Coordinates of C-alpha atoms and ligand atoms in Angstrom, one line a residue:
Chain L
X1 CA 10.6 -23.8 19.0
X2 CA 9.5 -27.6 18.5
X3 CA 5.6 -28.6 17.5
X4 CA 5.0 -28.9 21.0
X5 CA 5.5 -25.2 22.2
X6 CA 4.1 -23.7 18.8
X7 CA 0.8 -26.0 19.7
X8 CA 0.3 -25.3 23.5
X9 CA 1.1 -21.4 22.5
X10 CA -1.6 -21.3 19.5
X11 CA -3.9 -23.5 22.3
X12 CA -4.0 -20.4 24.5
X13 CA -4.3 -17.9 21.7
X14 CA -7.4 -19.9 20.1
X15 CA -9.3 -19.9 23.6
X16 CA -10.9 -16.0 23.3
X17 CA -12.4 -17.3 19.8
X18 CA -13.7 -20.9 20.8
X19 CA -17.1 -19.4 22.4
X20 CA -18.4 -22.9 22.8
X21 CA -15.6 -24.7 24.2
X22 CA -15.1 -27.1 21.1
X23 CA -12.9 -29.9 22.3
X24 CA -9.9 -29.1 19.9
X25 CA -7.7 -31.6 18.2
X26 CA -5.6 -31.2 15.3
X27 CA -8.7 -32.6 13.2
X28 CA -11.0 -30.0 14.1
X29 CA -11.9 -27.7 11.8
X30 CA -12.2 -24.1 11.8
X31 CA -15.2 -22.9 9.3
X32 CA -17.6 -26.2 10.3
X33 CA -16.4 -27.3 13.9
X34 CA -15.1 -23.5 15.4
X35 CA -18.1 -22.0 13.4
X36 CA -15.4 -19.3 12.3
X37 CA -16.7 -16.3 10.3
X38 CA -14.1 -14.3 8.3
X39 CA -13.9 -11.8 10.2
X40 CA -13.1 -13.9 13.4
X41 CA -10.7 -15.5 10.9
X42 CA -8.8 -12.1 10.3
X43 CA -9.1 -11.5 14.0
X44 CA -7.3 -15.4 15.4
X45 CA -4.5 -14.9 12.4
X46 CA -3.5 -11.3 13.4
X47 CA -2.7 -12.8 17.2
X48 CA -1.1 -15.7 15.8
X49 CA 0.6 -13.8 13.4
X50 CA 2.3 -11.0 16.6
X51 CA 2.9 -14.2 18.8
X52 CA 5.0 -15.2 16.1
X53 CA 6.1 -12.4 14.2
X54 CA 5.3 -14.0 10.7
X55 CA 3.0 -13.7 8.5
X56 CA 0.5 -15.9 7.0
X57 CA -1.2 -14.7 3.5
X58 CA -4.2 -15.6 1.9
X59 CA -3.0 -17.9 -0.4
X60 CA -1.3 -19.6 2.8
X61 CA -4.8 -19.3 4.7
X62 CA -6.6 -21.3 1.8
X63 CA -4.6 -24.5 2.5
X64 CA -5.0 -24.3 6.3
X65 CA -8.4 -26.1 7.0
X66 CA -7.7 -27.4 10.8
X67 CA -6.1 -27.0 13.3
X68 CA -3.4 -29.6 13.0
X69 CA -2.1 -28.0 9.1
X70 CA -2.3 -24.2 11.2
X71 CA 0.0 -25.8 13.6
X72 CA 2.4 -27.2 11.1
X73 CA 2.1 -24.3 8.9
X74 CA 3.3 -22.2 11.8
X75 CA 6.0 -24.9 12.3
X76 CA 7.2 -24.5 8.9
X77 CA 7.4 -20.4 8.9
X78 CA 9.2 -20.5 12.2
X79 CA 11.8 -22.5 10.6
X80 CA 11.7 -20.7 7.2
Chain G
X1 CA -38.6 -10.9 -11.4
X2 CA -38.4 -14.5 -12.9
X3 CA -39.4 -17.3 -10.4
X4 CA -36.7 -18.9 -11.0
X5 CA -34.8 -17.3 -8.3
X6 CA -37.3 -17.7 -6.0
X7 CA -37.5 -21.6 -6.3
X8 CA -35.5 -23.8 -3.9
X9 CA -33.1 -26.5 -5.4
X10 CA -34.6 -29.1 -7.8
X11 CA -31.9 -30.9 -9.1
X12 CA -32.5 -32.0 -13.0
X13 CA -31.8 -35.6 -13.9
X14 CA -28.1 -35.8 -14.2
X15 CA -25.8 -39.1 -15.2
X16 CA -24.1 -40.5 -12.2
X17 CA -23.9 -39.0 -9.1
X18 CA -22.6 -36.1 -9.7
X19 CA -24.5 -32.9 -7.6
X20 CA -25.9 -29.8 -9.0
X21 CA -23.6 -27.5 -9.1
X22 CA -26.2 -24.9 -7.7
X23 CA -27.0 -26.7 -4.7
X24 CA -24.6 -24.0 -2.9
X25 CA -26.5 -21.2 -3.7
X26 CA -29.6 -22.9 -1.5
X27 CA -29.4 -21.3 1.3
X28 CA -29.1 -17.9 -0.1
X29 CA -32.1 -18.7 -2.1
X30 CA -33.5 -19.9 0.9
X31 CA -33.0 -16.8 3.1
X32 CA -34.0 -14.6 -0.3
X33 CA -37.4 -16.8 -0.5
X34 CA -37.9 -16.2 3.1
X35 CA -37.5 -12.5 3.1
X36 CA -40.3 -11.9 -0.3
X37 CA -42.7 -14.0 1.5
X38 CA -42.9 -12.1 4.6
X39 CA -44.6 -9.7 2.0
X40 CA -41.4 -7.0 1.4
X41 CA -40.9 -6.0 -2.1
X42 CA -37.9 -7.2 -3.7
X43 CA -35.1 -4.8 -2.2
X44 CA -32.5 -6.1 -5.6
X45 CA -35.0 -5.9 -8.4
X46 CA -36.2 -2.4 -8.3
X47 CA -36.5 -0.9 -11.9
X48 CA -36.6 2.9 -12.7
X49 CA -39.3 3.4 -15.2
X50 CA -38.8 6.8 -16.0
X51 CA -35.6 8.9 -14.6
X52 CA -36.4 12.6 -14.3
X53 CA -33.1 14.4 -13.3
X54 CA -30.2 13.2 -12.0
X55 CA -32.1 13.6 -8.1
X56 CA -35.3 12.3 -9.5
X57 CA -37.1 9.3 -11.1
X58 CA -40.7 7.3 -11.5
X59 CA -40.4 4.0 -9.8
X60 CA -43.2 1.6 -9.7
X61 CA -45.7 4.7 -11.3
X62 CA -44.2 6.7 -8.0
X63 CA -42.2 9.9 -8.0
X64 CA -39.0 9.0 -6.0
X65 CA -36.3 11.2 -4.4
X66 CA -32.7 9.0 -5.5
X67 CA -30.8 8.5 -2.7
X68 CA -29.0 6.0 -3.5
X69 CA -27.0 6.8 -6.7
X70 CA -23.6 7.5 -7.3
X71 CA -24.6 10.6 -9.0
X72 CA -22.2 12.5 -6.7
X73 CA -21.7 15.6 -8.9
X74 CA -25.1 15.2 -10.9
X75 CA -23.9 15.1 -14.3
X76 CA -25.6 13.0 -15.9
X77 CA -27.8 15.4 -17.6
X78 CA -25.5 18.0 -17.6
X79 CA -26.1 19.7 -21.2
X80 CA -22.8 19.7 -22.2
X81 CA -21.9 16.4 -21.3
X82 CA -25.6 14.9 -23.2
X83 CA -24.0 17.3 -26.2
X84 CA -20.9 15.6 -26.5
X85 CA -22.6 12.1 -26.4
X86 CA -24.8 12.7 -28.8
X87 CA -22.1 14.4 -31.2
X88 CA -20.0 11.4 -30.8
X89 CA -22.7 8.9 -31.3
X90 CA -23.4 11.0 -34.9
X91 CA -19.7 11.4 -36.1
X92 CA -17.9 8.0 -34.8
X93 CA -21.1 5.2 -34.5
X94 CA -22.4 3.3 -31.5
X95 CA -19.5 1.4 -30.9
X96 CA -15.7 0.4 -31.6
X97 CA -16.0 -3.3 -32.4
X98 CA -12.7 -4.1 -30.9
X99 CA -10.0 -3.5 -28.1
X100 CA -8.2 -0.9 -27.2
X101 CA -4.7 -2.2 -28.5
X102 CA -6.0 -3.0 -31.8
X103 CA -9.1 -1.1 -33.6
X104 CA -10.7 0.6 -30.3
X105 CA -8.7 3.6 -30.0
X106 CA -10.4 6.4 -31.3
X107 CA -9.4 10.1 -30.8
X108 CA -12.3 10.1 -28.0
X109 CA -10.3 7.9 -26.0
X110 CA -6.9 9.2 -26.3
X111 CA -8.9 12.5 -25.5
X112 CA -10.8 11.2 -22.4
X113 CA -6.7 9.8 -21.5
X114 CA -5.9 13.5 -21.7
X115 CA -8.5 15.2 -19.9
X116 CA -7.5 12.6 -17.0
X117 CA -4.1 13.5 -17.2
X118 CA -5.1 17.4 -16.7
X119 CA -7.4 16.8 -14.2
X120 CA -4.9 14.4 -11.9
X121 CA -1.7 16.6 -13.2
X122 CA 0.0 12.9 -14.2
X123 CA 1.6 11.9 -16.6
X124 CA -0.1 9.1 -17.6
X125 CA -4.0 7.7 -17.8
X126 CA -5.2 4.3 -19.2
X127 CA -8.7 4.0 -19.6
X128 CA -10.6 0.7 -19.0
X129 CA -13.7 -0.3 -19.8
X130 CA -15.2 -0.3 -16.4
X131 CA -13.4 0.9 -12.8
X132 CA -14.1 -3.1 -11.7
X133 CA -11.6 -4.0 -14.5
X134 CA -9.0 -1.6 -13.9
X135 CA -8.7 -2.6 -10.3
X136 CA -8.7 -6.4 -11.5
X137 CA -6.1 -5.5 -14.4
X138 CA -3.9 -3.3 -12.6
X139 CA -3.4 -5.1 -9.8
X140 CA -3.4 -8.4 -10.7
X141 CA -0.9 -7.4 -13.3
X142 CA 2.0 -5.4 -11.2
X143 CA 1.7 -7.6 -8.3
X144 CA 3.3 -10.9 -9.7
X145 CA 4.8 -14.3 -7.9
X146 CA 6.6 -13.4 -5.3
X147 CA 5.3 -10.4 -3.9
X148 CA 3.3 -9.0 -1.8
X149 CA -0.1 -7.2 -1.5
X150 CA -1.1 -5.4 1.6
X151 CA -5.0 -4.4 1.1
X152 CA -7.6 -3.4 4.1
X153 CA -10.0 -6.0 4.7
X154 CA -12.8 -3.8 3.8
X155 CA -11.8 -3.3 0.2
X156 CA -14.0 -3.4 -2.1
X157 CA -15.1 -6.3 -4.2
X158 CA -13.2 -5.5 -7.7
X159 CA -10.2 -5.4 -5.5
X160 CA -9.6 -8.6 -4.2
X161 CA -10.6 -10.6 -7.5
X162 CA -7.7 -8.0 -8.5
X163 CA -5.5 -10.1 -5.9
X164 CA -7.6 -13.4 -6.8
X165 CA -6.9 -13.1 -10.6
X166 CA -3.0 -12.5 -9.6
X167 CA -0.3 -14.9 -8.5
X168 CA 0.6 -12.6 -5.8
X169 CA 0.9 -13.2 -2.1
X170 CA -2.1 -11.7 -0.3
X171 CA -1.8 -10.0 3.1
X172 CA -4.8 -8.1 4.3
X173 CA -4.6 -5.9 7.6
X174 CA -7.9 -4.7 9.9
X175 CA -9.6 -1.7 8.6
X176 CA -8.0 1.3 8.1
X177 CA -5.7 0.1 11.3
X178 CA -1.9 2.0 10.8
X179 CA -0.1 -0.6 13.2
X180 CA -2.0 -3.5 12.1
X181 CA -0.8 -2.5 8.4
X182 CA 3.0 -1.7 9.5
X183 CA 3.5 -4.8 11.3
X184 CA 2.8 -6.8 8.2
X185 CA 4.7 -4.9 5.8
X186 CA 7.8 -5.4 8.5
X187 CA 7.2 -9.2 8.1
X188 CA 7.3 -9.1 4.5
X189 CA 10.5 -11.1 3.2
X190 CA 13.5 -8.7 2.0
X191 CA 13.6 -8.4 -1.2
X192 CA 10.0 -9.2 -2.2
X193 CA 8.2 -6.8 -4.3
X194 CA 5.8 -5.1 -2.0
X195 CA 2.2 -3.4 -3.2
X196 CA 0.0 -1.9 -0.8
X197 CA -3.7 -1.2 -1.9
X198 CA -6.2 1.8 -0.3
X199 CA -9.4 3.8 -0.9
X200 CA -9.9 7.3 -0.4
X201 CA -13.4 6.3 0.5
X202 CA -14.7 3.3 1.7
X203 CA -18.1 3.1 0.4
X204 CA -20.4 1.3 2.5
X205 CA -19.4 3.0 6.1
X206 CA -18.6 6.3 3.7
X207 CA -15.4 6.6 6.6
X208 CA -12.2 8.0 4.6
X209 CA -8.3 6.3 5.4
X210 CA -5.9 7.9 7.0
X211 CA -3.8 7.9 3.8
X212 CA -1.0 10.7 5.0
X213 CA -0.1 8.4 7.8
X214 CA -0.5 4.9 6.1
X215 CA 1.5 5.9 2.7
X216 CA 4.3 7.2 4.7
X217 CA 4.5 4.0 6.2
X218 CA 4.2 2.3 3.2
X219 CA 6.4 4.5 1.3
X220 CA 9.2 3.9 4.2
X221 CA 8.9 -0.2 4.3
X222 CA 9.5 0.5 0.3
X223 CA 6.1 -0.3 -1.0
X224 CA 4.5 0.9 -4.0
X225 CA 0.8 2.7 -2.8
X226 CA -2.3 2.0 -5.4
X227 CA -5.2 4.4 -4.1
X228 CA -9.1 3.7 -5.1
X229 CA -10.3 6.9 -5.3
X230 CA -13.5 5.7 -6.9
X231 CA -16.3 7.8 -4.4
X232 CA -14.5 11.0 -3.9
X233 CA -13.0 12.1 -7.4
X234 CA -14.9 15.3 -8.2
X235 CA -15.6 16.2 -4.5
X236 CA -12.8 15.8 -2.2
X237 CA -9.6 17.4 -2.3
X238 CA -8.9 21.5 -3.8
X239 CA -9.5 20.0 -7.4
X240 CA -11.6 17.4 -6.5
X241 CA -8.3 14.4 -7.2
X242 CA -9.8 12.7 -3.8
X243 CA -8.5 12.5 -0.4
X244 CA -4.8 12.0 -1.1
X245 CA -5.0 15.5 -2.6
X246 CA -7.0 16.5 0.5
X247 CA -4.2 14.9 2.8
X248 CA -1.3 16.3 0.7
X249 CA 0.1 13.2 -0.3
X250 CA -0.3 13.1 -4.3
X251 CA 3.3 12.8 -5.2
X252 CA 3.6 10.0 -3.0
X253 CA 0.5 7.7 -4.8
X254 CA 2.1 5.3 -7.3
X255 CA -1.2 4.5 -8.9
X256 CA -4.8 5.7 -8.3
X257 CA -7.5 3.5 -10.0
X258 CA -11.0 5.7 -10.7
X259 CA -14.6 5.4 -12.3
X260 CA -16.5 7.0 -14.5
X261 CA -19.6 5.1 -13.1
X262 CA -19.7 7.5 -9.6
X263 CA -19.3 11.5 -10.3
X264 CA -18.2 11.3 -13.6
X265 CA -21.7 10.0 -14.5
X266 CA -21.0 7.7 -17.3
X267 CA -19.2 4.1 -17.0
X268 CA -15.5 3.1 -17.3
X269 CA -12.5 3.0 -15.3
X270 CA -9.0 4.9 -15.1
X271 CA -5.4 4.4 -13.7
X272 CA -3.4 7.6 -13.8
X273 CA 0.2 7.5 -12.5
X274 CA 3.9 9.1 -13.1
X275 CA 5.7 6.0 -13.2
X276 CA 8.0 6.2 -16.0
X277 CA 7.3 3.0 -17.6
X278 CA 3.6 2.7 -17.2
X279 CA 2.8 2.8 -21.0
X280 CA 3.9 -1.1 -21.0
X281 CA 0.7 -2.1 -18.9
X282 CA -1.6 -1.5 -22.1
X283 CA 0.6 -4.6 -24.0
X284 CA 0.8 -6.5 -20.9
X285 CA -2.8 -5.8 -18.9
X286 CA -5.3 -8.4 -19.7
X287 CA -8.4 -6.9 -18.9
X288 CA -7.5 -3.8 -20.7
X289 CA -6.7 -6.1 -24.0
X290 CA -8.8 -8.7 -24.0
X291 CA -12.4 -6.7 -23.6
X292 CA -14.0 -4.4 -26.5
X293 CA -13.2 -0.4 -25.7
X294 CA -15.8 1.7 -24.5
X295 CA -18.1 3.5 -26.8
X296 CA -17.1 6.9 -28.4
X297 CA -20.4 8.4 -27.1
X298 CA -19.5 6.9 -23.7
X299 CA -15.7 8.8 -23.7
X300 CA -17.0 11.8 -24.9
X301 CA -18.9 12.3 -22.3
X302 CA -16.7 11.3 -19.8
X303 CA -14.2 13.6 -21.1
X304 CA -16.7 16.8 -21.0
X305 CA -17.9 15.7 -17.1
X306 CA -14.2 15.5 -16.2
X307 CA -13.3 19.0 -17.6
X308 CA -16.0 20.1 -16.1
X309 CA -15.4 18.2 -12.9
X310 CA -12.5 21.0 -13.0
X311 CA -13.8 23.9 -12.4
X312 CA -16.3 22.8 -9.5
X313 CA -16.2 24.6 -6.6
X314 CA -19.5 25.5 -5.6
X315 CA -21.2 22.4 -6.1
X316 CA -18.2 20.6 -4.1
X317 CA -19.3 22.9 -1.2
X318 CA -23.2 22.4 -1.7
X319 CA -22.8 18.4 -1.7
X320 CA -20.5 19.0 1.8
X321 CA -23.7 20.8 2.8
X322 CA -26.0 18.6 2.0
X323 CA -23.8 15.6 3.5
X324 CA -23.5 17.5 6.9
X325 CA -27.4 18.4 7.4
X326 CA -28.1 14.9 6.2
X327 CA -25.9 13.5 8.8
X328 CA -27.0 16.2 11.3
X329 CA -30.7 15.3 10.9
X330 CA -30.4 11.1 11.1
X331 CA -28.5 11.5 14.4
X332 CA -30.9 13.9 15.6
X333 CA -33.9 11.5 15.1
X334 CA -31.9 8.6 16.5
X335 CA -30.9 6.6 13.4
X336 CA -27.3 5.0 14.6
X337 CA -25.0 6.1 11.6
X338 CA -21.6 4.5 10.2
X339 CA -19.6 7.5 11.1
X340 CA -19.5 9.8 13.6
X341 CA -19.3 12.9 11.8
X342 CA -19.6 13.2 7.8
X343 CA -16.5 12.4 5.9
X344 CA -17.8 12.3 2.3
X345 CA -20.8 12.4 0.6
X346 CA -22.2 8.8 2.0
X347 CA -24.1 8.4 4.7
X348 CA -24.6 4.7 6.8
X349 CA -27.5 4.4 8.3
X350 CA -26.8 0.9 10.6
X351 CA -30.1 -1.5 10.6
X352 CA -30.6 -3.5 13.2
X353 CA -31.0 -6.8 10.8
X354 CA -31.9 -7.6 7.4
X355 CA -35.3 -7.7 7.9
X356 CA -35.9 -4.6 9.3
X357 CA -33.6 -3.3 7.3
X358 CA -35.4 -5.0 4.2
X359 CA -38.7 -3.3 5.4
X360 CA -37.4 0.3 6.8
X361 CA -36.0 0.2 2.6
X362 CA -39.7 -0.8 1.7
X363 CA -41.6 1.9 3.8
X364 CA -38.7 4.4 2.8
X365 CA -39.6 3.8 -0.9
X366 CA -43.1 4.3 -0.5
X367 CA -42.5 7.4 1.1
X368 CA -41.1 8.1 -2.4
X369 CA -37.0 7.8 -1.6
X370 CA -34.9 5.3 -2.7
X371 CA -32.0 4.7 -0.9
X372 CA -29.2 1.4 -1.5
X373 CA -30.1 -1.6 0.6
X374 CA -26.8 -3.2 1.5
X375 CA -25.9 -6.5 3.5
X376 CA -23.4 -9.0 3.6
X377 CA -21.2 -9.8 2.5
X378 CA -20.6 -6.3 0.9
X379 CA -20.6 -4.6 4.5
X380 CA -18.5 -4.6 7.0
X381 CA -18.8 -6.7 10.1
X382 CA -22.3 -8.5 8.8
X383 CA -24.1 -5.1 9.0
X384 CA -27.0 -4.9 7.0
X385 CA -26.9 -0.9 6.0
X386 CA -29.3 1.6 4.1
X387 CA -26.4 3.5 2.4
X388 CA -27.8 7.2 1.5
X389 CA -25.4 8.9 -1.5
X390 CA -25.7 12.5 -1.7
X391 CA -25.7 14.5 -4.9
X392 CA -24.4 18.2 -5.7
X393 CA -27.7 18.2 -6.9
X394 CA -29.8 17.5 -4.0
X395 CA -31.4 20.8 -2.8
X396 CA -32.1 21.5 0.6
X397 CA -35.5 21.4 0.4
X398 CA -35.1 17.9 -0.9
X399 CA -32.9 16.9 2.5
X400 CA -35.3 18.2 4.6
X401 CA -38.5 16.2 2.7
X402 CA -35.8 13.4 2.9
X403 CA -35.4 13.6 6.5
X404 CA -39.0 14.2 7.3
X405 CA -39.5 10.3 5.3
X406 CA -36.6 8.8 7.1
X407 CA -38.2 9.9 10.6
X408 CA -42.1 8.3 9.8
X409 CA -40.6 5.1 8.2
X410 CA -38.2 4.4 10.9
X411 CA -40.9 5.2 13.3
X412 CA -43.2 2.9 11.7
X413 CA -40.8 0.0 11.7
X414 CA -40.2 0.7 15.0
X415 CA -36.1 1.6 14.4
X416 CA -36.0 5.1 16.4
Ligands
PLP501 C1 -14.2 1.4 -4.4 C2 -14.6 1.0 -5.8 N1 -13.8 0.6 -6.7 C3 -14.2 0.3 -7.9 C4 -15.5 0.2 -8.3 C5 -15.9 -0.3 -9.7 O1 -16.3 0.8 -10.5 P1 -17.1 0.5 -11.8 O2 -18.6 0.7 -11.5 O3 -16.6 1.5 -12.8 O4 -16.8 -0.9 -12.2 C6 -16.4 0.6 -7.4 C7 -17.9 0.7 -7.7 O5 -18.6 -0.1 -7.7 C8 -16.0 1.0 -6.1 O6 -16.9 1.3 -5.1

């Protein structure tokens, strides 16, 4: 799967947790610009975690601050 | 309580530019200053003057029922356990001056190790000087780089800075959700060491885990199970070991971490397992070698609750009665509660928000009960909760006085 597919796929996961219909690019930010508490947090990595079958710790989680570094982490354990 | 808390952020004069490293806390001290001014006494400053028995104490000149201990089993004045104390306190001093793997291992200890090891019928026990550090210690120690730790999300705070103070990877699963938990110990790479972490009890809903089904999941995907058993050692299960005993799945626990601080009545902290080489953990566990050892009046005691703890039957089965009326009469008044029937001896009551929460706590305690006030992020899902904990000691009188409070506060706050 190439960066395009994972991004369009995690796009249409991420809807159900954008209430207010942020514009997203891979700058935005999910505590400040989504507004995401951590339990919406636990919630958006479970689905992305079944849609790809991996799994993305905490430690992981830490270095992820927008969208764009979810997307290439994603990218990255697809490949691993 | 000192003003200080209650002052919003005035930075002092600092060289350069750099900010004050407090300016984070602002809007906690913002919300905190908020909530004392709208007149509601100080729901974290509370101070016992006088405490009476271990159901009873003088707060603020008042006589208040305590609702809100972890007093499960009520021993803290048990005579024989206050005997012991004071015994130890006369023959070995007020203190050990040192850690346990140098001059802080006095008989008391190795004899609160074996009355641990009776109790849980393991074959080993390592005591720490609080239940915080032997969830930080254990965990943080047999988890290393490289593996994994599967914990529920709700676990409890001394938990995670467990997996924080470890080099571990950290995988946390929905609460007490089976699939959620299997599908990540699937992912997990082969070969990784794999650690998953439950509690009997999870204390601010008081629900229990389903740990029969979760550790034979655990225990297929090759993990090693740690178990908290923190708020239902004395009281659930035959011999009061907790709900692993109650579910019949003992022999398949690697490790359960405990307290002294709940029904033991004292403070410290346990791990009791079989695994053959657990001994090493007491050379290679930092926060059971770099801290002083507890007291030898402190494991004396601890040792006489726990054989005592024992031998317990009828006051297991008055604390389940007292739980199940207590639970009874809060649904019956209205009062939304964390779970739908009683699984231990806490009972949630949910709050709408903080500050009714903050204020039902304020007109309960002038009724004369004290109940825990808790909010996040302690509690689940952003709840703000007023957490009752039952005690063996609790008559039934007391309940019904305690429900007869809970239904003119919560009618005066306007809850039910
Ligand atoms: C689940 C759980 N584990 C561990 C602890 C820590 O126990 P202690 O008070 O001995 O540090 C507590 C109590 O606060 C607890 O609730």
């Amino acid at each position: 799967m190439d960066r395009v597919d994972i991004d369009t796929r995690i796009r249409s996961l991420i809807e159900p947790f954008n209430k207010k219909g942020v514009e997203i690019s891979d700058s935005t930010t999910f505590a400040t610009d989504l507004e995401f508490d951590s339990l919406t947090v636990m919630d958006f990595v479970a689905a992305i975690e079944d849609e790809f079958d991996i799994i993305i710790s905490m430690n992981q989680q830490a270095e992820i601050e927008n969208y764009g570094q979810l997307v290439d982490a994603v990218c990255k354990l697809q490949n691993d | 309580m000192s003003e200080g808390i209650n002052q919003s952020d005035q930075p002092v004069a600092r060289e350069g530019d750099a900010p004050d490293l407090f300016s984070k806390f602002d809007p906690l001290i913002k919300q905190r200053a908020d909530l004392l001014a709208s007149g509601i006494e100080d729901p974290f400053s509370l101070v016992m003057e006088r405490v009476l028995s271990p159901t009873q104490a003088i707060c603020n000149g008042r006589e208040t029922i305590l609702l809100g201990t972890y007093n499960y089993m009520g021993m803290t004045f048990d005579p024989d356990v206050v005997e012991s104390g004071k015994q130890a306190l006369a023959d070995f001093g007020s203190g050990t001056t040192g850690s346990r793997v140098l001059n802080g291992t006095y008989q008391g200890h190795r004899e609160c190790e074996d009355a641990l090891k009776e109790f849980y019928g393991m074959d080993h026990a390592m005591v720490f000087s609080t239940g915080y550090q032997a969830n930080l210690g254990i965990i943080s120690t047999i988890a290393g780089k490289g593996d994994y730790v599967v914990l529920d999300i709700d676990s409890h705070a001394s938990i995670w800075d467990g997996c924080a103070l470890g080099n571990a990877e950290i995988v946390p699963f929905k609460h007490n959700d089976i699939e959620a938990m299997e599908k990540r110990l699937k992912r997990i790479p082969e070969g990784a060491g794999k650690l998953v972490v439950l509690e009997g009890v999870y204390s601010m809903l008081g629900d229990i885990a389903p740990l029969k089904e979760m550790i034979a999941i655990a225990k297929r995907h090759g993990a090693m199970v740690l178990v908290d058993e923190a708020h239902s050692m004395g009281f659930i299960g035959e011999n009061g070991r907790g709900v692993a005993e109650d579910q019949g799945v003992m022999d398949d626990v690697d490790f359960i971490i405990g307290t002294f601080s709940k029904s033991v009545g004292t403070v410290g902290g346990f791990c009791v397992s079989n695994h053959p080489k657990f001994e090493i953990m007491r050379l290679v566990c930092r926060p059971y070698v770099f801290t002083a050892s507890l007291p030898p009046s402190v494991v004396a005691t601890a040792a006489t609750s726990i054989r005592k703890l024992m031998h317990n039957a009828d006051k297991r089965a008055h604390l389940w009665e007292n739980s199940r009326k207590l639970h009874k009469g809060l649904k019956e008044r209205g009062f939304t509660l964390g779970t739908d029937v009683p699984q231990s001896a806490i009972v949630a009551v949910i709050m709408p928000d903080l500050e009714r929460g903050a204020a039902m706590w304020e007109a309960l305690l002038t009724e004369g009960l004290y109940v825990n006030l808790a909010r996040p992020p302690a509690t689940p899902a952003n709840m703000t909760l007023l957490r009752c904990s039952l005690c063996a000691e609790h008559t039934s009188e007391q309940v019904d006085t305690i429900l007869g409070m809970f239904e003119r506060a919560g009618k005066a706050i306007g809850i039910i």
